[in-house]
PDB file of C-alpha atoms in Angstrom:
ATOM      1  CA  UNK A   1       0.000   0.000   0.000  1.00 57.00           C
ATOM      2  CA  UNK A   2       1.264   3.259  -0.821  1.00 64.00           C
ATOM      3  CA  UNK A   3      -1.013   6.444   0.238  1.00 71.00           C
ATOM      4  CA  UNK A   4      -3.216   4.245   0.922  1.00 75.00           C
ATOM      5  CA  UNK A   5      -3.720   2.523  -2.347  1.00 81.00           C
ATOM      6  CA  UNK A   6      -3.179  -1.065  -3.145  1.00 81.00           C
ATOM      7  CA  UNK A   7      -0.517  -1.416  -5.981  1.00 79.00           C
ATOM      8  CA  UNK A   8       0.371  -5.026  -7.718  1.00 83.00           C
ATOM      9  CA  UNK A   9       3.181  -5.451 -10.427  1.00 85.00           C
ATOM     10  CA  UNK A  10       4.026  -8.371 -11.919  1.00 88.00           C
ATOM     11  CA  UNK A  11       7.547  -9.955 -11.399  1.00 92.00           C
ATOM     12  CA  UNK A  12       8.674  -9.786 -14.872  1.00 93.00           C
ATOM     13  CA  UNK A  13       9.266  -5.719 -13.955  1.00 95.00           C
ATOM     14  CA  UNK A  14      11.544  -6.776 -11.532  1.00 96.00           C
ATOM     15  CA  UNK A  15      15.047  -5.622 -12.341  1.00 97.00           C
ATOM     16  CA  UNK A  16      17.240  -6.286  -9.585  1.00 97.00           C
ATOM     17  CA  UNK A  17      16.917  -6.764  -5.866  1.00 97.00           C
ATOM     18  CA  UNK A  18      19.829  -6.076  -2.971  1.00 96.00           C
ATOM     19  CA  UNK A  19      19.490  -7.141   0.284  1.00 95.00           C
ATOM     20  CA  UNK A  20      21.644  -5.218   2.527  1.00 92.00           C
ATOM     21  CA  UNK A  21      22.524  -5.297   6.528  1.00 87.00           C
ATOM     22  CA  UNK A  22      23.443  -2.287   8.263  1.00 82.00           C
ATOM     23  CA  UNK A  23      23.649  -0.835  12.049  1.00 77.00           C
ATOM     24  CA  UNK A  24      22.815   2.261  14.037  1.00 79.00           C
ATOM     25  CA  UNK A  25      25.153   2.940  17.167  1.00 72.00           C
ATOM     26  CA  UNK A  26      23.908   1.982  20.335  1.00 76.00           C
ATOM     27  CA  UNK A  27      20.316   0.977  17.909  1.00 81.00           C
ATOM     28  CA  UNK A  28      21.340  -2.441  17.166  1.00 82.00           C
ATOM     29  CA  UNK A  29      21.322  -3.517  13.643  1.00 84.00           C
ATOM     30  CA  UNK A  30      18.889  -3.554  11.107  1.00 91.00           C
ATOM     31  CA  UNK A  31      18.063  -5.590   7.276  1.00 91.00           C
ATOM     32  CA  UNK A  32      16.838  -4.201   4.303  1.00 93.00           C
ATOM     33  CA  UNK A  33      16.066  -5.355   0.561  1.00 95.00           C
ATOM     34  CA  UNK A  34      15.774  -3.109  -2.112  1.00 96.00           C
ATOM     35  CA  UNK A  35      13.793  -4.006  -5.353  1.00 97.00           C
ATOM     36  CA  UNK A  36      14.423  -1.769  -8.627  1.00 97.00           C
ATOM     37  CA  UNK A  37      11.796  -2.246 -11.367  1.00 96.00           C
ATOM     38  CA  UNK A  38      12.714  -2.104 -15.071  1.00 95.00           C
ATOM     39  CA  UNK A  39      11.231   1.796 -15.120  1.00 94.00           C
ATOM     40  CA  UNK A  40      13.665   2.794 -12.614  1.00 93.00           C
ATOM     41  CA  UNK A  41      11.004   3.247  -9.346  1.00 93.00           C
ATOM     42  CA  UNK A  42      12.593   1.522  -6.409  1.00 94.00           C
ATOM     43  CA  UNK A  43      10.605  -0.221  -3.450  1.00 93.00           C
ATOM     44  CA  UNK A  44      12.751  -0.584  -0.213  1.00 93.00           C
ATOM     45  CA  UNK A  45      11.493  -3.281   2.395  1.00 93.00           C
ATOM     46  CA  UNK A  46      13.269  -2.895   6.172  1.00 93.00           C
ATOM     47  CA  UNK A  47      13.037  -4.144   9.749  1.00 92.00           C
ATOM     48  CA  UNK A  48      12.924  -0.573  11.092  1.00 91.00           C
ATOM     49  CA  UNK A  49      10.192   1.083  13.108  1.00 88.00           C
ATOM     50  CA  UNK A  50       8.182   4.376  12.009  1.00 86.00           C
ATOM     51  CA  UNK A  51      10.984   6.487  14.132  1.00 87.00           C
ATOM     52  CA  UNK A  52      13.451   5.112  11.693  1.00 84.00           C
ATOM     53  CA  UNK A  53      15.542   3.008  14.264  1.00 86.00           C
ATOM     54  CA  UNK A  54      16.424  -1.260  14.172  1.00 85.00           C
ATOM     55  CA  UNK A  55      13.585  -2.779  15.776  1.00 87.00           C
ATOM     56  CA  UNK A  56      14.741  -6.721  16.639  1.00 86.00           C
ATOM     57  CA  UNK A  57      11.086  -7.277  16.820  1.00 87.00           C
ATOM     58  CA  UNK A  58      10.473  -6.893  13.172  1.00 90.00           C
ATOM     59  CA  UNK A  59      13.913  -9.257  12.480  1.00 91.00           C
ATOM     60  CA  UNK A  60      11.453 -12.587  11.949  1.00 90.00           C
ATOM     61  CA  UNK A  61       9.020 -10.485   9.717  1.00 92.00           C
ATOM     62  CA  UNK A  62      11.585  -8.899   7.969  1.00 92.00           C
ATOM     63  CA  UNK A  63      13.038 -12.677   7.355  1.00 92.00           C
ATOM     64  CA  UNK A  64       9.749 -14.307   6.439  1.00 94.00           C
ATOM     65  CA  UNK A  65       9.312 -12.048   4.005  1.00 94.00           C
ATOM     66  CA  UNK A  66      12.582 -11.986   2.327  1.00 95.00           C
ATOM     67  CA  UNK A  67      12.343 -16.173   2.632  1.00 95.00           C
ATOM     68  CA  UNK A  68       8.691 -15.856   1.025  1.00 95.00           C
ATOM     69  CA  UNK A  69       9.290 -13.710  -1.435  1.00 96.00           C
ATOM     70  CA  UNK A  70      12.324 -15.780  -2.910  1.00 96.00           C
ATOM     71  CA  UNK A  71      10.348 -18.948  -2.892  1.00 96.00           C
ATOM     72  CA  UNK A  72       7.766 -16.932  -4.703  1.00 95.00           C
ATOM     73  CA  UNK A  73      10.232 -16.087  -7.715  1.00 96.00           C
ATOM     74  CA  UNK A  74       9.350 -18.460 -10.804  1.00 95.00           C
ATOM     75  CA  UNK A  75      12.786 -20.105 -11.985  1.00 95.00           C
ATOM     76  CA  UNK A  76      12.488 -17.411 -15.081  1.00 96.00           C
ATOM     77  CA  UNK A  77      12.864 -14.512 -12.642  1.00 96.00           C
ATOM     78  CA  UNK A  78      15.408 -16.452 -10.727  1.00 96.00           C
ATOM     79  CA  UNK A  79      17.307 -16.144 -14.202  1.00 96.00           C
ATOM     80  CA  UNK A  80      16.364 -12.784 -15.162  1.00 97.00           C
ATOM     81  CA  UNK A  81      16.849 -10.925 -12.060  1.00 97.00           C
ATOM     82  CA  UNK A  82      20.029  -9.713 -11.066  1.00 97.00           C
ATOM     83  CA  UNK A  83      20.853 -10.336  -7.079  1.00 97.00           C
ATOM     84  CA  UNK A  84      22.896  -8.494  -5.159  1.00 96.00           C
ATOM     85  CA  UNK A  85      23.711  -8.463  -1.366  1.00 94.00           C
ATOM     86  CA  UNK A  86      25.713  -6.004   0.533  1.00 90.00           C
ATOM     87  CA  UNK A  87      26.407  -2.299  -0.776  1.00 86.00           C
ATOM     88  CA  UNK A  88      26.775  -0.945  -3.828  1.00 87.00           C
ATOM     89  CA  UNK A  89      31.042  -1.037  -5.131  1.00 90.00           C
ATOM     90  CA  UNK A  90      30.546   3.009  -5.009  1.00 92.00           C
ATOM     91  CA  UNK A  91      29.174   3.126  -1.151  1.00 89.00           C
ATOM     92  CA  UNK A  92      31.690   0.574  -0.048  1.00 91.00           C
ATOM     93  CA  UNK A  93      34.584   2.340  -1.195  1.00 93.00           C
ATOM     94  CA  UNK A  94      33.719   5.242   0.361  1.00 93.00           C
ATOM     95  CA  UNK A  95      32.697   3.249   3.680  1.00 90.00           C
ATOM     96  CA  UNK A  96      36.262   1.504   3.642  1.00 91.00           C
ATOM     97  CA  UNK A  97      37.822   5.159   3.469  1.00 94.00           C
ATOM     98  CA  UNK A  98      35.667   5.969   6.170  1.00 92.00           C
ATOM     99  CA  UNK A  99      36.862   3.477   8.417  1.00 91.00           C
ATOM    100  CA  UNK A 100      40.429   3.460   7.621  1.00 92.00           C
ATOM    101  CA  UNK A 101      40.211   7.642   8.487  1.00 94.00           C
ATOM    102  CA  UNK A 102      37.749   6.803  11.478  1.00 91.00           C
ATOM    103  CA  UNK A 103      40.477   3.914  12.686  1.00 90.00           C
ATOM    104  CA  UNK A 104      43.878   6.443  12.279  1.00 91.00           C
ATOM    105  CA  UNK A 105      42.088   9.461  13.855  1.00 90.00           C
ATOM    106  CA  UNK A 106      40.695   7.107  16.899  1.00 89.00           C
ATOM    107  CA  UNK A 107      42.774   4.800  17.743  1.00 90.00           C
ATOM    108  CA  UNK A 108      45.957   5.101  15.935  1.00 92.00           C
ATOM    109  CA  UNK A 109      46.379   9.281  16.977  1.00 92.00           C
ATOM    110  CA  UNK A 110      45.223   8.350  20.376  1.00 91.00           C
ATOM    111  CA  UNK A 111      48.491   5.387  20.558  1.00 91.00           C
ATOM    112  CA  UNK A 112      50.734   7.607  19.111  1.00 92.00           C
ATOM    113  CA  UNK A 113      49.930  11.081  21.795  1.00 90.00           C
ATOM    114  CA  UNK A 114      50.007   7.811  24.843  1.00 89.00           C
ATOM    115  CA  UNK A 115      53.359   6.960  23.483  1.00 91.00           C
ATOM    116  CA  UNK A 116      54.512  10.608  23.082  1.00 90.00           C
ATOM    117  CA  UNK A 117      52.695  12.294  26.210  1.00 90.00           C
ATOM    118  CA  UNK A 118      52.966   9.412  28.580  1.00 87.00           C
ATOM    119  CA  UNK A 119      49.047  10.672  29.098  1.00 87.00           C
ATOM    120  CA  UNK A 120      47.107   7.813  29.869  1.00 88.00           C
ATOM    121  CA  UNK A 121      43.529   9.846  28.410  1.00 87.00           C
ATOM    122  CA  UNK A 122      44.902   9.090  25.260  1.00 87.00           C
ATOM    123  CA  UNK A 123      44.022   5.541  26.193  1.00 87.00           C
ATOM    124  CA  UNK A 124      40.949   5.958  26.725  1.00 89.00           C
ATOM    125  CA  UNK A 125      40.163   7.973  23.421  1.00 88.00           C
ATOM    126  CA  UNK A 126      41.714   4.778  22.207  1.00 89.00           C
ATOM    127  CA  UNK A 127      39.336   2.253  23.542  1.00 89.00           C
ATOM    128  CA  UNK A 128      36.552   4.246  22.764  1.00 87.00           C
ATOM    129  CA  UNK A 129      37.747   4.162  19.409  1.00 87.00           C
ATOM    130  CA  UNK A 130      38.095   0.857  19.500  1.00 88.00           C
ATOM    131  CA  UNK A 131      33.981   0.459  20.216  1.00 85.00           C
ATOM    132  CA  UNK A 132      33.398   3.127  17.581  1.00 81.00           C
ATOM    133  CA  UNK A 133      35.489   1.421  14.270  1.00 87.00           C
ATOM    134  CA  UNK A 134      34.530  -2.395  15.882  1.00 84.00           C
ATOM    135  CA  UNK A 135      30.791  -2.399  14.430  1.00 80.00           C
ATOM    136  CA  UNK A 136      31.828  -0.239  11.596  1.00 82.00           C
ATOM    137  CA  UNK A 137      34.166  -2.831  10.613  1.00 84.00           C
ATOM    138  CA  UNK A 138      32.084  -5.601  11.090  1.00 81.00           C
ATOM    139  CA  UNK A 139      29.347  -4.355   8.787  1.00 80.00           C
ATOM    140  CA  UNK A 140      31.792  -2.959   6.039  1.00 85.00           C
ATOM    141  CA  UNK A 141      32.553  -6.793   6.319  1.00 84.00           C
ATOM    142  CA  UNK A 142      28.654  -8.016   6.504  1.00 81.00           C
ATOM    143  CA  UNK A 143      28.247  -5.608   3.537  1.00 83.00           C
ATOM    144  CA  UNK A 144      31.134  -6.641   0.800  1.00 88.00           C
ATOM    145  CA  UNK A 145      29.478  -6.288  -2.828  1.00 93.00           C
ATOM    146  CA  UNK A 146      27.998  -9.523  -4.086  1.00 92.00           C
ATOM    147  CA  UNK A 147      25.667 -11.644  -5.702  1.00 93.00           C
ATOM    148  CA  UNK A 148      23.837 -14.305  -3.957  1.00 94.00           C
ATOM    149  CA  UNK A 149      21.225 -17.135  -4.819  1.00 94.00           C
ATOM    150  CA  UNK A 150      17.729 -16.574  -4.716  1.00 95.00           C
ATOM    151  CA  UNK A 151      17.512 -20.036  -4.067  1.00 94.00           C
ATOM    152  CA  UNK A 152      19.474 -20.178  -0.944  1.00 92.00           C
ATOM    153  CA  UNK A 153      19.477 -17.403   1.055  1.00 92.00           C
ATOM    154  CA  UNK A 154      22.621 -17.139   3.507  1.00 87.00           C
ATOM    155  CA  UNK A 155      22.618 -16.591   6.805  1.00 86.00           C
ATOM    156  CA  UNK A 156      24.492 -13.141   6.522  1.00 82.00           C
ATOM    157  CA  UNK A 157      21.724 -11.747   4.449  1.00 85.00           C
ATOM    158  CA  UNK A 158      19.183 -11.537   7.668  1.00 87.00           C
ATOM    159  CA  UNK A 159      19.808  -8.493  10.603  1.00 83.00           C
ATOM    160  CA  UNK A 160      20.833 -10.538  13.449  1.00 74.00           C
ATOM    161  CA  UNK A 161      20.629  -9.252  17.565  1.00 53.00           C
TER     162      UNK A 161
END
């Protein structure tokens, strides 16, 4: 539903889907799959709640319907479709960079003032940095561009607690 309105397609618009994992700080993490149709028009599916936020309570809705909706696909759409999990090449690039600047400006800066200062604050910036780039790193990881098969669905592709 959309405004309100029921909409159907048919699969055979279906150009690609991605199914994608990511995670909020101090949220918890969260799944979604995004289907592109042939005229462009995208429709994103998520296990977030109407504030935006990861909501584990949606995680076995969210899965039943990405399980469902693959066992749906004829084997002609299985061929047809393009699937993708994790991000785009584009977003993980710039993710990577994002880490690797995130991990030399919090943890490595903080190692090298301990080691120069003798202050033992810089430690601390360190370990916090250490919580901050851990999750980051582990979905840049979750996330590496991919294809995947419709007809088995890995365990990486679902939001997990």
């Amino acid at each position: 539903r959309t405004d309100g309105v029921a909409r159907t397609t048919d699969y055979t618009t279906i150009d690609s889907i991605r199914i994608q994992n990511g995670s909020v700080p101090k949220s918890g993490t969260f799944g979604a799959c995004e289907i592109t149709f042939r005229n462009g028009r995208t429709l994103v599916i998520n296990s977030m709640n109407s504030w935006g936020t990861p909501d584990p309570e949606r995680f076995d809705d969210y899965a039943e319907f990405l399980q469902d909706f693959h066992a749906r696909l004829s084997d002609e759409d299985c061929r047809r479709i393009r699937f993708y999990a994790g991000a785009t090449e584009g977003r993980q690039m710039f993710a990577r960079i994002s880490v690797w600047i995130g991990g030399g400006f919090f943890v490595l800066l903080p190692i090298f003032l301990l080691l120069l200062t003798g202050e033992i604050k810089a430690l601390f910036i360190c370990l916090a940095g250490l919580a901050f780039i851990g999750p980051a790193f582990k979905t840049l990881k979750k996330n590496e561009p991919r294809s995947y098969d419709p007809r088995h669905l890995d365990d990486d592709l679902f939001p997990h607690t």
